[in-house]
Short mmCIF file of C-alpha atoms and ligand atoms in Angstrom, two decimals:
data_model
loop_
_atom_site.label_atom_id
_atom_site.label_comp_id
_atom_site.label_asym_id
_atom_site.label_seq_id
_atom_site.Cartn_x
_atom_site.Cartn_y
_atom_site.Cartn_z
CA UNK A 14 0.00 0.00 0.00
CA UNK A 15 1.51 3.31 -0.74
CA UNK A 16 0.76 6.37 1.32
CA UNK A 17 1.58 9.76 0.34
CA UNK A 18 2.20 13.12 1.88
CA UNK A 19 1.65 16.32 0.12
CA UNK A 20 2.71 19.49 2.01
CA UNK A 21 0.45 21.52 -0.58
CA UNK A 22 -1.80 20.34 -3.01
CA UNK A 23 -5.05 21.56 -4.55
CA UNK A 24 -7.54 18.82 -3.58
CA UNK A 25 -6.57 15.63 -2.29
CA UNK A 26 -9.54 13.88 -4.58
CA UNK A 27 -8.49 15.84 -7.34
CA UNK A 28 -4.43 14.71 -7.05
CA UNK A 29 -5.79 11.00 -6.64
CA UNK A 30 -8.62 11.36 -10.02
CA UNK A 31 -5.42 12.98 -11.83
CA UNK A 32 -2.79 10.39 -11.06
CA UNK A 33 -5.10 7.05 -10.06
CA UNK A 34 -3.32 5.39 -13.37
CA UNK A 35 0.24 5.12 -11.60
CA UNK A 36 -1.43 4.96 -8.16
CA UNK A 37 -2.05 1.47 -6.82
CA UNK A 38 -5.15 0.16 -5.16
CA UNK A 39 -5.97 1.52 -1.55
CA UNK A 40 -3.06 4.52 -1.83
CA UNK A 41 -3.72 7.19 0.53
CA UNK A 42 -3.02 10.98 -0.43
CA UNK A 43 -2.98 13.04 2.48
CA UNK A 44 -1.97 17.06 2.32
CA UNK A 45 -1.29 19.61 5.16
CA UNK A 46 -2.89 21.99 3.12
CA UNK A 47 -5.41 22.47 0.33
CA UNK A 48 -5.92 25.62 -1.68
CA UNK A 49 -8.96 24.40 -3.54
CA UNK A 50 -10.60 21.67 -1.02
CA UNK A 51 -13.86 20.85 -2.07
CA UNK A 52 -17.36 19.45 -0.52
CA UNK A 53 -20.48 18.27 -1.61
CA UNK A 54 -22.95 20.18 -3.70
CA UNK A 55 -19.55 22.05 -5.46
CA UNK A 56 -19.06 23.57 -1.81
CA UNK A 57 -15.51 24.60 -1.15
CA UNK A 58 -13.70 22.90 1.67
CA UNK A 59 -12.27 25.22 4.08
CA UNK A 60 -8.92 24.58 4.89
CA UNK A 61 -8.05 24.83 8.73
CA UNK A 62 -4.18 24.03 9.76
CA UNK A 63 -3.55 20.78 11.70
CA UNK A 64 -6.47 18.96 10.56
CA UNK A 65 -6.52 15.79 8.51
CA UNK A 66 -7.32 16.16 4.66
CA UNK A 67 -7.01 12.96 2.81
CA UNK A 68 -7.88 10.94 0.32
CA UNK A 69 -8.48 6.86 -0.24
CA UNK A 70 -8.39 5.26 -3.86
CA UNK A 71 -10.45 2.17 -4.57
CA UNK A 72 -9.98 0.16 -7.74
CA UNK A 73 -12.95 -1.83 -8.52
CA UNK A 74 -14.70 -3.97 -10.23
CA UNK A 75 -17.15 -1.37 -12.35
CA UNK A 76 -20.29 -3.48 -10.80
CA UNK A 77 -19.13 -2.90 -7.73
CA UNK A 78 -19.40 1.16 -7.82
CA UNK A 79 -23.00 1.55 -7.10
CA UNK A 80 -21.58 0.48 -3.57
CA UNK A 81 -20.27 4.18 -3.44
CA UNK A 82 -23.47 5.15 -1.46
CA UNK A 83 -22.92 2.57 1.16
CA UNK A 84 -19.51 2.38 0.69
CA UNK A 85 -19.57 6.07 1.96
CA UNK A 86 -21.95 5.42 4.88
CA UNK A 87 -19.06 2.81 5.96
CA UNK A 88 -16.49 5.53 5.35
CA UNK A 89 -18.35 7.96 8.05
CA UNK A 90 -19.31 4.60 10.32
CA UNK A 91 -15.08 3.79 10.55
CA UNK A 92 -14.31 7.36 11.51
CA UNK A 93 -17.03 7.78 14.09
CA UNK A 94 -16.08 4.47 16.00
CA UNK A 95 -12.22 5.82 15.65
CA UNK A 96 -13.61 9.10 16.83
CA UNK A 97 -15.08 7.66 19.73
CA UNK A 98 -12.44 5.50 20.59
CA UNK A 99 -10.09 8.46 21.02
CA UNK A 100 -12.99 9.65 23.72
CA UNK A 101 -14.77 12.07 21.70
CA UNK A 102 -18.58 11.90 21.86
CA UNK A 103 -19.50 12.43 18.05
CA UNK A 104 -22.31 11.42 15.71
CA UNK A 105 -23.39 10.53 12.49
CA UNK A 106 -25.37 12.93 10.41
CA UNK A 107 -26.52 11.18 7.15
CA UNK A 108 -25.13 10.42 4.92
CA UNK A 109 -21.83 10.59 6.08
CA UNK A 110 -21.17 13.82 8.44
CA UNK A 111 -19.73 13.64 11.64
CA UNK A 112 -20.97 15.87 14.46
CA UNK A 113 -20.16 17.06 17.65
CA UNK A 114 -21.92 19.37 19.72
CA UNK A 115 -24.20 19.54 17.02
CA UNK A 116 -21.55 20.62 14.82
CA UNK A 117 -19.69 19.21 11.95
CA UNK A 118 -16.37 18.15 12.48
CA UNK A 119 -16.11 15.77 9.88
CA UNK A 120 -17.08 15.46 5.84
CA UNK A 121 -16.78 12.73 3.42
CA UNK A 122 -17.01 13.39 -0.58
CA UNK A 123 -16.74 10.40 -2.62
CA UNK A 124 -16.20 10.42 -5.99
CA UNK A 125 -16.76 7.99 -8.94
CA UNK A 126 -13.63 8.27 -11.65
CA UNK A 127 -12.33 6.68 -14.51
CA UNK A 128 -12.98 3.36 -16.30
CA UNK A 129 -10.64 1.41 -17.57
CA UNK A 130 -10.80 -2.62 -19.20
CA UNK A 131 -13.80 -3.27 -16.26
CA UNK A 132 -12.33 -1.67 -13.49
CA UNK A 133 -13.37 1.55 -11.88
CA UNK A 134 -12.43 3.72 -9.05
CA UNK A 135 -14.10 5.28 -6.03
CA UNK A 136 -12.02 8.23 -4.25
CA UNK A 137 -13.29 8.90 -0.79
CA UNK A 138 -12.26 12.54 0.42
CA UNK A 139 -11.78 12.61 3.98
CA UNK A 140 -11.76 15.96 6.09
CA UNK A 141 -11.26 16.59 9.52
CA UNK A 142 -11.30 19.52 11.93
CA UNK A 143 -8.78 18.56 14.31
CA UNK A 144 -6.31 20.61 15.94
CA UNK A 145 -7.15 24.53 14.85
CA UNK A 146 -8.00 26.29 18.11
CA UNK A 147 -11.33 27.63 15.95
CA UNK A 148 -13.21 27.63 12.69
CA UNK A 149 -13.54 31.21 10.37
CA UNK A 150 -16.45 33.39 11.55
CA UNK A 151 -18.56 32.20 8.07
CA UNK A 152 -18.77 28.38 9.03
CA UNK A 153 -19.02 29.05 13.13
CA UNK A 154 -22.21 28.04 13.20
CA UNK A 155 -22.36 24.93 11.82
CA UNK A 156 -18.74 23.92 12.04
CA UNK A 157 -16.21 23.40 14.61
CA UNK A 158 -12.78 21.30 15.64
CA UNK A 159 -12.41 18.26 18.00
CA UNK A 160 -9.48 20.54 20.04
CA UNK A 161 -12.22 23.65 20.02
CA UNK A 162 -14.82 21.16 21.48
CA UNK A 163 -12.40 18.87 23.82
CA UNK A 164 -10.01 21.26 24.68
CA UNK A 165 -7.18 19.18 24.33
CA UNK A 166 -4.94 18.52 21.41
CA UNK A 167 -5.21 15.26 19.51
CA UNK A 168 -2.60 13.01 17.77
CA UNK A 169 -3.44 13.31 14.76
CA UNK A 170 -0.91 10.73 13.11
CA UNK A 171 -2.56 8.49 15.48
CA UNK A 172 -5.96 9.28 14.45
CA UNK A 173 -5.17 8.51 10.60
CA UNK A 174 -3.10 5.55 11.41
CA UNK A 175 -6.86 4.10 13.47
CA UNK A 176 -8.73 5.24 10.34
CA UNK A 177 -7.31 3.80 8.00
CA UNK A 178 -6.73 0.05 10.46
CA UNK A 179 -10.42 0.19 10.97
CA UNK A 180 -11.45 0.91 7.66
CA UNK A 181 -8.89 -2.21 6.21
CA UNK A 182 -10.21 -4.37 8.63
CA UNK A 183 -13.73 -4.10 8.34
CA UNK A 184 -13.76 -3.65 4.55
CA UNK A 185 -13.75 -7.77 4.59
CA UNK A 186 -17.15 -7.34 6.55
CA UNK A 187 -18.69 -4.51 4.04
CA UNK A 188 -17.14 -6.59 0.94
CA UNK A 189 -19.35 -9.96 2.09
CA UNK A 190 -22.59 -7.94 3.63
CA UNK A 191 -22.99 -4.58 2.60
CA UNK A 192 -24.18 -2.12 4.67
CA UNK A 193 -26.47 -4.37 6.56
CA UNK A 194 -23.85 -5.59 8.70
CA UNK A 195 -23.11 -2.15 10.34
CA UNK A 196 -27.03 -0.87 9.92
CA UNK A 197 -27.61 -1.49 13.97
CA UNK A 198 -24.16 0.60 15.05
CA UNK A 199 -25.16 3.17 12.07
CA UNK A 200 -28.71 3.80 13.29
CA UNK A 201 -27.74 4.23 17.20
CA UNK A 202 -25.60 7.05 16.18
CA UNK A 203 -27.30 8.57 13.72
CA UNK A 204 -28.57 11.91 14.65
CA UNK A 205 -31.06 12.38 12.27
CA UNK A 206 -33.73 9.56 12.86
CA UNK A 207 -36.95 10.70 14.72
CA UNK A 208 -36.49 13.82 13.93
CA UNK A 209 -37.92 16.58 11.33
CA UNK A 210 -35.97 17.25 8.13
CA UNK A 211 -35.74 18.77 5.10
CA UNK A 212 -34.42 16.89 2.21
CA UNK A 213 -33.58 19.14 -0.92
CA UNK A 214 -35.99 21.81 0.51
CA UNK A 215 -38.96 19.15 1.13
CA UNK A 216 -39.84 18.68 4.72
CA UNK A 217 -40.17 15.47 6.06
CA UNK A 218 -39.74 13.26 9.21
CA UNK A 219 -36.66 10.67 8.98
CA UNK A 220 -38.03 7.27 10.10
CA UNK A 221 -35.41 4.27 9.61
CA UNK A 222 -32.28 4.08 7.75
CA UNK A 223 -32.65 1.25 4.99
CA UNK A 224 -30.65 -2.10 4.79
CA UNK A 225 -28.47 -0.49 1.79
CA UNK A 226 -28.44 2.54 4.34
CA UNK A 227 -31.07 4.47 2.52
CA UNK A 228 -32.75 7.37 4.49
CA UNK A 229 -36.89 5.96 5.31
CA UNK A 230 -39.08 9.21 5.86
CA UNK A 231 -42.44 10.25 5.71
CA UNK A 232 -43.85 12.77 3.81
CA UNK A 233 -47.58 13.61 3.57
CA UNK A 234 -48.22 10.03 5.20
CA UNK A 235 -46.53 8.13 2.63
CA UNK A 236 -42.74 6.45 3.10
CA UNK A 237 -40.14 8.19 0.89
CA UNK A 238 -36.64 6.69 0.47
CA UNK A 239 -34.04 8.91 -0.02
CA UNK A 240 -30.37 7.71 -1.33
CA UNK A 241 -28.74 11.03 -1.75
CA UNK A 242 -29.61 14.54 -1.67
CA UNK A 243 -29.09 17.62 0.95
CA UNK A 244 -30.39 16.90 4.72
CA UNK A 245 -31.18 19.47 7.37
CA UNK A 246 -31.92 18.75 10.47
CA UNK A 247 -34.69 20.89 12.05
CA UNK A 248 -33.57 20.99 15.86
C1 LIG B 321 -18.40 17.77 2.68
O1 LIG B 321 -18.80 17.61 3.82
O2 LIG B 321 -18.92 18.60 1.93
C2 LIG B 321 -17.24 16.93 2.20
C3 LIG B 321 -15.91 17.53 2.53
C4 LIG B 321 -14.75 16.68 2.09
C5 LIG B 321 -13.42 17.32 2.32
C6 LIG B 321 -12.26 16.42 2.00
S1 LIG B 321 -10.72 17.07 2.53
C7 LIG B 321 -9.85 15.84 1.63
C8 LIG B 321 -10.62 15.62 0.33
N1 LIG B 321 -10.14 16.53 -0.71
C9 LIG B 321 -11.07 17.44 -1.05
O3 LIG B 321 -10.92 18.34 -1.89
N2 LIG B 321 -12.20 17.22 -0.34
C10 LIG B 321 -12.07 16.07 0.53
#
C-alpha cells in the first residue's frame, strides 16, 4: 500500500482522479494543506491548519461502484467508532457527516472516476477539523474542531493511522454484507432519525435508515426513500 504526503496540493480527490493510473489500489493521499478543497454540492472545503485532509483510492470492479453510497456510509461509520475511541462523543449525520456538539467536524465526498478494461475507481475525500483552536467566523455556526470542542490537542498521526486500520479491517465485513452488517451501530448514532428534516428543501420526518443505508421518511403520510440529496436537520 503506498501512502503519500503532500505538504500543498489543490484537492486531495483531485491529485488522486489525476494520477489514479500510476497509483495502486488503496493509496492514501494526504496534504497539510489544500488551496482548492472541495465538498459536496460544489461547496468549497475550508482549509483549517492541523487537521486531517485525505484521500483513499479504490480500484474496482465497475459493478461494484454503485456500492459508493454505502460504501460512503461505511467511510463515516469507521471514523465515528475511531472518533469515539479516542474519547470524543461524536455522531453521524446522514449520509456521512460527523458531528459534535451539534456541529460538523467531519465530511466525506466520494467520488466515482475513470474506467478502464472493467475496473473503476471510487475516491473517498476525507476531512477533519482537528487541531485549529477555531473555525472562520462564516462556518461558526455549523462547524467546529475536536481541540475547540475537547479542549485538548489530539494526535493526529494516530488518528489517521486508526482510520485507516479500521477501515482495512472491516472492509472484509462490508465486501461480504454490505451495509447491513453495520445498519444497527449506524442507526444508534445517527442523529437524524426521529427527527424533522428537510431533504432538498422538502420537509419530512426521517423514520429508519434502509438495509443499503437508505434514508426511510415520511412525507404527507406516505414512506419516501431517499439515497442522496441535501439533509437538514430541524432541531
Ligand atoms: C463535505 O462535507 O462537503 C465533504 C468535505 C470533504 C473534504 C475532504 S478534505 C480531503 C478531500 N479533498 C477534497 O478536496 N475534499 C475532501
Amino acid at each position: 500500500k503506498e501512502f503519500i504526503y503532500l505538504n500543498e496540493v489543490d484537492s486531495t480527490n483531485a491529485y488522486v482522479k489525476q494520477n489514479q493510473q500510476y497509483l495502486p489500489n488503496a493509496t492514501v493521499v494526504y496534504a497539510e494543506r489544500q488551496t482548492q478543497g472541495r465538498g459536496r454540492f460544489s461547496r468549497r472545503w475550508v482549509d483549517l491548519d492541523k487537521g486531517i485532509k485525505m484521500s483513499i483510492l479504490l480500484k474496482l470492479l465497475l459493478l461494484d461502484l454503485e456500492k459508493i453510497v454505502p460504501f460512503t456510509l461505511f467511510t463515516g461509520l469507521v471514523i465515528n467508532r475511531v472518533l469515539r475511541k479516542h474519547g470524543v462523543e461524536s455522531f453521524i449525520k446522514w449520509s456521512n457527516d460527523i458531528y459534535l456538539n451539534g456541529k460538523k467536524v467531519c465530511g466525506i465526498l466520494s467520488e466515482l472516476s475513470g474506467e478502464v478494461e472493467g475496473f473503476g475507481s471510487i475516491i473517498i475525500g476525507i476531512g477533519i477539523n482537528v487541531n485549529a483552536k477555531s473555525v472562520p467566523e462564516e462556518i461558526k455556526d455549523i462547524a467546529t474542531t475536536l481541540k475547540a470542542e475537547t479542549l485538548h490537542d489530539f494526535d493526529r498521526t494516530r488518528l489517521i493511522i486508526d482510520i485507516l486500520k479500521e477501515f482495512e479491517r472491516e472492509l472484509s465485513n462490508f465486501e461480504k454484507y454490505g451495509f447491513s452488517y453495520f445498519r444497527d451501530e449506524y442507526k444508534s448514532f445517527c442523529i437524524n432519525l426521529g427527527k424533522e428534516i428537510l431533504v432538498n428543501g422538502e420537509r419530512m420526518l426521517c423514520k429508519d435508515i434502509g438495509k443499503n443505508g437508505e434514508l426511510v421518511c415520511e412525507k404527507d403520510g406516505k414512506i419516501v426513500e431517499i439515497s442522496s440529496g441535501e439533509v437538514t436537520i430541524r432541531f
